[in-house]
mmCIF file of C-alpha atoms in Angstrom:
data_model
loop_
_atom_site.group_PDB
_atom_site.id
_atom_site.type_symbol
_atom_site.label_atom_id
_atom_site.label_comp_id
_atom_site.label_asym_id
_atom_site.label_seq_id
_atom_site.Cartn_x
_atom_site.Cartn_y
_atom_site.Cartn_z
ATOM 1 C CA MET A 21 0.000 0.000 0.000
ATOM 2 C CA GLN A 22 2.867 2.376 0.854
ATOM 3 C CA ASN A 23 4.459 1.778 -2.569
ATOM 4 C CA ILE A 24 1.200 2.657 -4.337
ATOM 5 C CA LYS A 25 0.957 5.969 -2.458
ATOM 6 C CA ILE A 26 4.560 6.881 -3.369
ATOM 7 C CA LEU A 27 3.982 5.892 -6.996
ATOM 8 C CA LEU A 28 0.786 7.967 -7.087
ATOM 9 C CA LEU A 29 2.583 11.020 -5.646
ATOM 10 C CA VAL A 30 5.416 10.682 -8.187
ATOM 11 C CA LEU A 31 2.896 10.363 -11.025
ATOM 12 C CA ILE A 32 0.978 13.462 -9.909
ATOM 13 C CA GLY A 33 4.240 15.359 -9.551
ATOM 14 C CA LEU A 34 5.311 14.449 -13.085
ATOM 15 C CA ILE A 35 1.947 15.521 -14.490
ATOM 16 C CA LEU A 36 2.177 18.876 -12.697
ATOM 17 C CA ILE A 37 5.745 19.505 -13.867
ATOM 18 C CA ASN A 38 4.895 18.695 -17.492
ATOM 19 C CA SER A 39 1.711 20.787 -17.477
ATOM 20 C CA CYS A 40 3.735 23.863 -16.471
ATOM 21 C CA SER A 41 6.379 23.333 -19.136
ATOM 22 C CA SER A 42 7.581 26.398 -21.071
ATOM 23 C CA ASP A 43 7.132 24.307 -24.251
ATOM 24 C CA ASP A 44 3.445 25.157 -23.986
ATOM 25 C CA ASP A 45 4.164 28.866 -24.280
ATOM 26 C CA ASN A 46 3.063 29.893 -27.787
ATOM 27 C CA ASN A 47 5.179 33.050 -27.630
ATOM 28 C CA ASN A 48 8.330 30.971 -28.182
ATOM 29 C CA THR A 49 6.939 28.638 -30.829
ATOM 30 C CA CYS A 50 8.504 28.850 -34.264
ATOM 31 C CA PRO A 51 6.079 29.114 -37.178
ATOM 32 C CA GLN A 52 5.345 25.890 -39.032
ATOM 33 C CA SER A 53 5.552 27.549 -42.443
ATOM 34 C CA GLU A 54 7.301 30.602 -43.794
ATOM 35 C CA ILE A 55 5.433 33.657 -45.061
ATOM 36 C CA ILE A 56 6.499 37.244 -45.561
ATOM 37 C CA SER A 57 3.783 39.448 -47.008
ATOM 38 C CA MET A 58 2.099 42.815 -46.701
ATOM 39 C CA LYS A 59 -0.372 45.001 -48.527
ATOM 40 C CA ILE A 60 1.259 48.150 -49.889
ATOM 41 C CA ASN A 61 -1.417 50.693 -50.781
ATOM 42 C CA GLY A 62 -3.913 47.832 -50.958
ATOM 43 C CA GLU A 63 -1.829 45.562 -53.222
ATOM 44 C CA LEU A 64 -0.653 42.282 -51.690
ATOM 45 C CA LYS A 65 3.105 41.743 -52.062
ATOM 46 C CA GLN A 66 5.020 38.577 -51.231
ATOM 47 C CA PHE A 67 8.569 39.020 -49.898
ATOM 48 C CA GLU A 68 11.512 36.799 -49.098
ATOM 49 C CA VAL A 69 14.176 37.198 -46.456
ATOM 50 C CA ASN A 70 17.360 37.720 -48.441
ATOM 51 C CA GLY A 71 19.602 38.323 -45.435
ATOM 52 C CA TRP A 72 19.845 38.871 -41.706
ATOM 53 C CA GLY A 73 22.447 39.901 -39.196
ATOM 54 C CA ILE A 74 23.097 40.501 -35.533
ATOM 55 C CA ASP A 75 25.139 43.489 -34.404
ATOM 56 C CA LEU A 76 26.514 44.337 -30.990
ATOM 57 C CA ASP A 77 24.902 47.571 -29.764
ATOM 58 C CA TYR A 78 27.314 50.493 -29.453
ATOM 59 C CA ASP A 79 26.547 50.923 -25.760
ATOM 60 C CA ASP A 80 27.031 47.185 -24.983
ATOM 61 C CA SER A 81 23.376 46.973 -23.931
ATOM 62 C CA GLY A 82 22.705 43.950 -26.125
ATOM 63 C CA HIS A 83 22.365 43.002 -29.765
ATOM 64 C CA THR A 84 20.323 44.284 -32.704
ATOM 65 C CA LEU A 85 18.697 41.917 -35.175
ATOM 66 C CA SER A 86 18.406 43.078 -38.800
ATOM 67 C CA LEU A 87 16.194 41.339 -41.363
ATOM 68 C CA TRP A 88 16.386 42.281 -45.050
ATOM 69 C CA LEU A 89 13.187 41.641 -46.994
ATOM 70 C CA PHE A 90 12.974 41.798 -50.795
ATOM 71 C CA SER A 91 10.235 41.609 -53.415
ATOM 72 C CA GLY A 92 10.387 42.325 -57.116
ATOM 73 C CA LYS A 93 12.529 41.940 -60.174
ATOM 74 C CA PHE A 94 15.678 43.482 -61.596
ATOM 75 C CA GLN A 95 15.229 42.822 -65.325
ATOM 76 C CA PRO A 96 14.137 44.018 -67.834
ATOM 77 C CA GLN A 97 13.389 47.104 -65.772
ATOM 78 C CA GLN A 98 13.802 47.168 -62.021
ATOM 79 C CA ASP A 99 10.558 47.094 -60.093
ATOM 80 C CA SER A 100 11.352 46.170 -56.498
ATOM 81 C CA TYR A 101 10.807 46.727 -52.807
ATOM 82 C CA ALA A 102 13.464 46.312 -50.139
ATOM 83 C CA ILE A 103 12.574 46.585 -46.451
ATOM 84 C CA THR A 104 14.961 46.387 -43.524
ATOM 85 C CA LEU A 105 13.705 45.690 -40.011
ATOM 86 C CA LYS A 106 15.934 46.443 -37.004
ATOM 87 C CA LEU A 107 15.031 45.575 -33.440
ATOM 88 C CA PRO A 108 16.498 44.197 -30.206
ATOM 89 C CA TYR A 109 17.555 40.574 -30.661
ATOM 90 C CA LYS A 110 15.569 38.036 -28.613
ATOM 91 C CA LYS A 111 13.054 40.654 -27.430
ATOM 92 C CA THR A 112 9.316 40.288 -28.018
ATOM 93 C CA ASP A 113 6.689 42.970 -27.426
ATOM 94 C CA THR A 114 4.592 45.558 -29.213
ATOM 95 C CA ASN A 115 6.222 48.468 -31.037
ATOM 96 C CA ILE A 116 9.847 47.453 -30.433
ATOM 97 C CA ILE A 117 10.926 47.691 -34.084
ATOM 98 C CA GLU A 118 13.506 50.490 -34.022
ATOM 99 C CA GLU A 119 13.855 50.907 -37.795
ATOM 100 C CA PHE A 120 11.551 50.005 -40.679
ATOM 101 C CA ASN A 121 13.444 51.170 -43.742
ATOM 102 C CA TYR A 122 11.301 51.140 -46.888
ATOM 103 C CA PHE A 123 13.102 51.366 -50.247
ATOM 104 C CA ARG A 124 11.227 51.290 -53.565
ATOM 105 C CA VAL A 125 12.727 51.306 -57.069
ATOM 106 C CA GLN A 126 10.434 51.664 -60.058
ATOM 107 C CA LYS A 127 11.269 52.725 -63.623
ATOM 108 C CA GLY A 128 14.683 54.054 -62.647
ATOM 109 C CA THR A 129 13.379 56.147 -59.737
ATOM 110 C CA SER A 130 13.974 55.314 -56.092
ATOM 111 C CA ALA A 131 12.183 56.401 -52.941
ATOM 112 C CA GLU A 132 12.903 55.566 -49.315
ATOM 113 C CA SER A 133 11.694 56.291 -45.814
ATOM 114 C CA ASP A 134 11.972 54.991 -42.264
ATOM 115 C CA PHE A 135 8.407 54.368 -41.110
ATOM 116 C CA VAL A 136 9.464 54.602 -37.462
ATOM 117 C CA VAL A 137 11.131 58.025 -37.792
ATOM 118 C CA GLU A 138 9.195 59.625 -40.657
ATOM 119 C CA GLY A 139 5.825 57.913 -40.316
ATOM 120 C CA LYS A 140 3.866 55.696 -38.012
ATOM 121 C CA LEU A 141 4.429 51.983 -37.451
ATOM 122 C CA GLU A 142 2.485 49.596 -35.235
ATOM 123 C CA SER A 143 4.119 46.217 -34.673
ATOM 124 C CA ASN A 144 3.906 43.108 -32.562
ATOM 125 C CA VAL A 145 6.968 40.859 -32.377
ATOM 126 C CA LEU A 146 5.714 37.424 -31.361
ATOM 127 C CA VAL A 147 8.841 35.247 -31.665
ATOM 128 C CA ASN A 148 12.476 36.386 -31.769
ATOM 129 C CA THR A 149 14.834 33.467 -31.152
ATOM 130 C CA ASN A 150 18.001 32.042 -32.651
ATOM 131 C CA SER A 151 15.832 29.662 -34.730
ATOM 132 C CA CYS A 152 13.044 31.851 -36.062
ATOM 133 C CA PHE A 153 11.295 35.219 -36.143
ATOM 134 C CA SER A 154 7.602 36.115 -36.278
ATOM 135 C CA ALA A 155 5.927 39.545 -36.263
ATOM 136 C CA THR A 156 2.942 41.499 -37.547
ATOM 137 C CA PHE A 157 2.937 45.177 -38.508
ATOM 138 C CA SER A 158 1.169 48.036 -40.276
ATOM 139 C CA GLY A 159 1.905 51.699 -40.788
ATOM 140 C CA ASN A 160 2.094 54.677 -43.074
ATOM 141 C CA ALA A 161 4.579 57.317 -44.170
ATOM 142 C CA ILE A 162 4.920 60.059 -46.761
ATOM 143 C CA VAL A 163 7.534 58.975 -49.305
ATOM 144 C CA ASN A 164 8.525 61.523 -52.000
ATOM 145 C CA GLY A 165 5.226 63.312 -51.467
ATOM 146 C CA ASN A 166 3.086 60.166 -51.708
ATOM 147 C CA GLU A 167 1.438 58.403 -48.812
ATOM 148 C CA ILE A 168 2.502 54.766 -48.535
ATOM 149 C CA VAL A 169 0.174 52.638 -46.431
ATOM 150 C CA ILE A 170 1.237 49.175 -45.320
ATOM 151 C CA THR A 171 -1.396 46.863 -43.828
ATOM 152 C CA ASP A 172 -1.595 43.176 -42.948
ATOM 153 C CA GLY A 173 2.194 42.897 -42.685
ATOM 154 C CA ILE A 174 3.427 39.535 -41.486
ATOM 155 C CA VAL A 175 6.842 37.954 -41.182
ATOM 156 C CA LYS A 176 7.138 34.297 -40.247
ATOM 157 C CA HIS A 177 10.717 33.281 -40.939
ATOM 158 C CA ILE A 178 12.661 30.170 -39.966
ATOM 159 C CA TYR A 179 16.456 30.518 -40.138
ATOM 160 C CA ASN A 180 18.300 27.881 -42.184
ATOM 161 C CA GLU A 181 20.512 27.155 -39.175
ATOM 162 C CA PRO A 182 20.075 28.299 -35.551
ATOM 163 C CA PHE A 183 22.662 30.827 -34.409
ATOM 164 C CA ASP A 184 23.907 32.496 -31.220
#
């Protein structure tokens, strides 16, 4: 009888430990599939991550993650978008993106703006680990006299190899 009570206590303890596991926390769960898209002035654009980097902050306060997003073509005439996101590495929260650099080239003319500095950007970084990144965003800015409105922005990216 004593052995059954001990076994029962151990079993209950294991159940409690596993039910409180951080693996159940969706905030640290990598996306199952990759998608990078946003509507720019109502037109849905698909992007790809064509680079990323981690830099040591100048004040030794931590690291900055940079993601370079690209959509478009170079030939026969360049028609492309390039967006760079910069934010604290491994941090998740709302409105923590420090730079959202928008660069557009169309018919030999370029236009650029930082939506954080020169416009308005709302963001929610959901996952920011050494394996993956996930965020949503929207915003607007005046770029070369034209209002650019970005809605339904989403980045779900899985790195080829985890890094530290």
